[in-house]
């Protein structure tokens, strides 16, 4: 894997901090442009993307066209189709007729894009960013300067505070699933979280061979049921550029309301996963007659998880109906599928007193540039970190290429054709509204 190199110029048009899908998209769209010398740095030793969650059978929840570049520049060499072509598997992929793309294949595509872009460097940690007319980016290996920076450091696992002291063997976040869930045979396991990650962990545990299967698996969710992702046609208009711009112009309170109302358009469970779970439960209970293997516990909030004297855990649940009744769940292991939060950005500390914030987020303009008191031609772009301002698409793949294109256009001082508008009129119109005649 490529690491820090002296071949890069010391002053660049853009330095990217982080090399996940968001910044990889920007790196791909800028690649080969001699007027935009760029460098993207990542502290990891090599590219990873939820590697410890790549359970066999896990699939992508979005179209393959929502790759790094295709929705903005379909001719770009870093598209998913280019990846298939370069590896000689185009016909095989078509013949496989995947209804949903294997997530491991998409991860391998992202890794290929990172490895083949010479401007993406791993094993280099950005320690601080200063500004004195240019950005001075200090890493654990060197210092480079840039006219602009793009922050795309992604997210980190989140668990409730009361769970943190217990993290380790038998008590772990789902982001560590493959490495931590190997020794659960014969144990009582609780999977906490009603989204896709929790569903995949639950399905894997109840589908294991008899010799590897836990004695009991409980699936706990705060949601009232195990709800599917809403992937219908008009719902997907929430994941178009025009809606993102409309959302950005709304009040803070209205944006928060819409994010809550539309959560299942992003954070629901794939229909195929739900079907596989239900079919496996049927097999367990009615065919294998092994009904004592699972428990489905929606509409409950985990309020504590304490280790007992015997070394197992006592998980306390509060039912979310009017009774608020508490239940005790004795288990040997807990899998926390409780999501992620924006990663800390301590390297920006030297600049934070110059940066505007809004409800815990840095404030951005229409092109994802942070609002700060620096010169107007020196930008701090931020990706995958302003869901409150840009909506649910900000943290998934749907508008990845479009957002990166907005940033690339800003750097180049140009504009590119925007996609055709949604069929839906999101904003109120002046005057008499829609004209039915001409």
XYZ file of C-alpha atoms in Angstrom, residues 192-366:
175
model
C -29.116 -3.977 20.286
C -30.206 -1.825 17.352
C -33.063 -2.035 14.837
C -31.273 -0.843 11.693
C -29.519 -2.729 8.905
C -26.399 -3.521 10.944
C -28.417 -5.023 13.787
C -30.493 -7.029 11.332
C -27.401 -8.451 9.629
C -25.819 -9.432 12.956
C -29.042 -11.103 14.147
C -29.442 -12.983 10.864
C -25.863 -14.200 10.968
C -26.159 -15.482 14.531
C -29.408 -17.391 14.044
C -28.206 -18.848 10.716
C -24.970 -20.380 11.949
C -24.442 -24.152 11.929
C -25.677 -25.882 15.066
C -22.158 -26.219 16.494
C -21.508 -22.456 16.124
C -24.951 -21.093 16.955
C -25.614 -19.165 20.182
C -27.960 -20.748 22.685
C -30.254 -17.720 22.471
C -30.263 -14.475 20.492
C -32.443 -11.509 21.467
C -32.887 -8.614 19.038
C -33.681 -5.353 20.842
C -34.837 -2.179 19.100
C -36.280 1.158 20.227
C -38.433 1.190 17.101
C -41.955 -0.171 17.348
C -41.167 -2.870 14.803
C -38.390 -4.000 12.467
C -39.103 -1.518 9.716
C -37.911 -1.770 6.101
C -35.995 0.923 4.313
C -38.268 3.084 2.176
C -36.647 2.750 -1.232
C -39.688 3.734 -3.282
C -39.557 6.046 -6.258
C -40.811 9.325 -4.844
C -39.051 8.798 -1.525
C -35.789 8.605 -3.443
C -36.387 12.178 -4.591
C -35.180 13.103 -1.092
C -31.789 11.917 -2.356
C -31.565 14.222 -5.354
C -29.459 17.400 -5.491
C -32.476 19.679 -5.800
C -33.991 18.444 -2.567
C -30.641 18.829 -0.775
C -30.543 22.496 -1.811
C -34.176 22.976 -0.776
C -33.486 21.323 2.592
C -30.448 23.550 3.157
C -32.615 26.686 2.898
C -35.093 25.567 5.564
C -35.020 26.641 9.202
C -32.977 24.609 11.673
C -36.094 23.346 13.452
C -37.804 22.286 10.209
C -34.666 20.450 9.040
C -34.493 18.509 12.312
C -38.183 17.618 11.992
C -37.726 16.307 8.446
C -34.638 14.262 9.315
C -36.622 12.534 12.045
C -39.691 11.999 9.856
C -37.719 10.550 6.939
C -35.237 8.433 8.901
C -36.446 5.140 7.414
C -35.615 6.355 3.921
C -31.980 5.989 4.986
C -31.793 3.840 8.094
C -34.345 1.100 7.514
C -33.647 -2.564 6.846
C -33.417 -4.026 3.340
C -36.488 -6.059 2.380
C -34.259 -8.986 1.402
C -32.645 -9.036 4.850
C -36.005 -8.938 6.629
C -37.309 -11.742 4.424
C -34.229 -13.870 5.122
C -34.640 -13.332 8.872
C -38.320 -14.270 8.824
C -37.653 -17.375 6.763
C -34.883 -18.466 9.125
C -37.146 -17.950 12.141
C -39.737 -20.126 10.399
C -37.167 -22.858 9.833
C -36.019 -22.717 13.444
C -39.461 -22.811 15.011
C -41.502 -24.997 12.690
C -39.041 -27.159 10.789
C -36.204 -27.678 13.259
C -38.663 -27.232 16.157
C -36.036 -25.221 18.003
C -38.239 -22.332 19.091
C -36.116 -21.512 22.133
C -33.383 -19.910 20.058
C -34.492 -16.337 19.644
C -36.381 -13.397 21.105
C -37.701 -10.368 19.223
C -37.941 -7.336 21.496
C -38.871 -4.134 19.624
C -40.238 -0.962 21.243
C -37.736 -1.191 24.081
C -34.895 1.054 25.185
C -31.777 -0.347 26.856
C -31.237 1.737 29.989
C -28.332 -0.176 31.529
C -26.007 -3.117 30.984
C -24.164 -4.265 34.092
C -21.722 -7.097 34.578
C -22.797 -9.534 37.273
C -20.674 -11.394 39.772
C -20.736 -14.498 37.596
C -19.235 -12.588 34.659
C -22.286 -12.314 32.434
C -24.386 -9.183 31.787
C -27.723 -8.020 33.059
C -29.337 -5.812 30.413
C -32.237 -3.696 31.650
C -34.889 -2.720 29.109
C -37.629 -0.120 29.440
C -40.732 -0.771 27.382
C -41.696 2.289 25.367
C -45.436 1.902 25.732
C -47.467 3.806 28.337
C -46.538 1.414 31.127
C -42.799 2.081 30.861
C -42.314 -1.314 32.454
C -38.766 -2.569 32.986
C -37.505 -5.974 31.938
C -34.292 -7.766 32.830
C -32.406 -9.673 30.139
C -29.559 -11.899 31.380
C -27.003 -12.469 28.614
C -23.413 -13.553 28.101
C -22.643 -11.094 25.277
C -23.959 -7.842 23.781
C -23.571 -6.649 20.201
C -24.164 -2.892 20.034
C -25.538 -1.993 16.591
C -26.133 1.548 17.783
C -24.722 3.541 14.923
C -21.964 6.061 14.424
C -21.234 9.686 15.207
C -19.095 12.247 13.376
C -15.414 11.623 14.027
C -13.549 14.209 16.117
C -11.505 16.752 14.204
C -8.890 17.745 16.751
C -6.492 18.774 13.982
C -8.760 21.805 13.375
C -8.376 23.073 16.953
C -5.987 25.910 15.937
C -8.778 27.285 13.702
C -11.913 26.571 15.737
C -12.206 30.063 17.237
C -12.489 31.355 13.653
C -15.171 28.881 12.553
C -18.935 29.309 12.883
C -20.975 26.433 14.296
C -24.650 25.511 14.321
C -26.184 23.045 16.762
C -22.962 21.106 17.187
C -21.990 21.185 13.510
C -19.639 23.490 11.651
C -21.732 25.850 9.536
C -21.313 25.397 5.787
C -22.349 27.350 2.709
C -24.119 25.970 -0.370
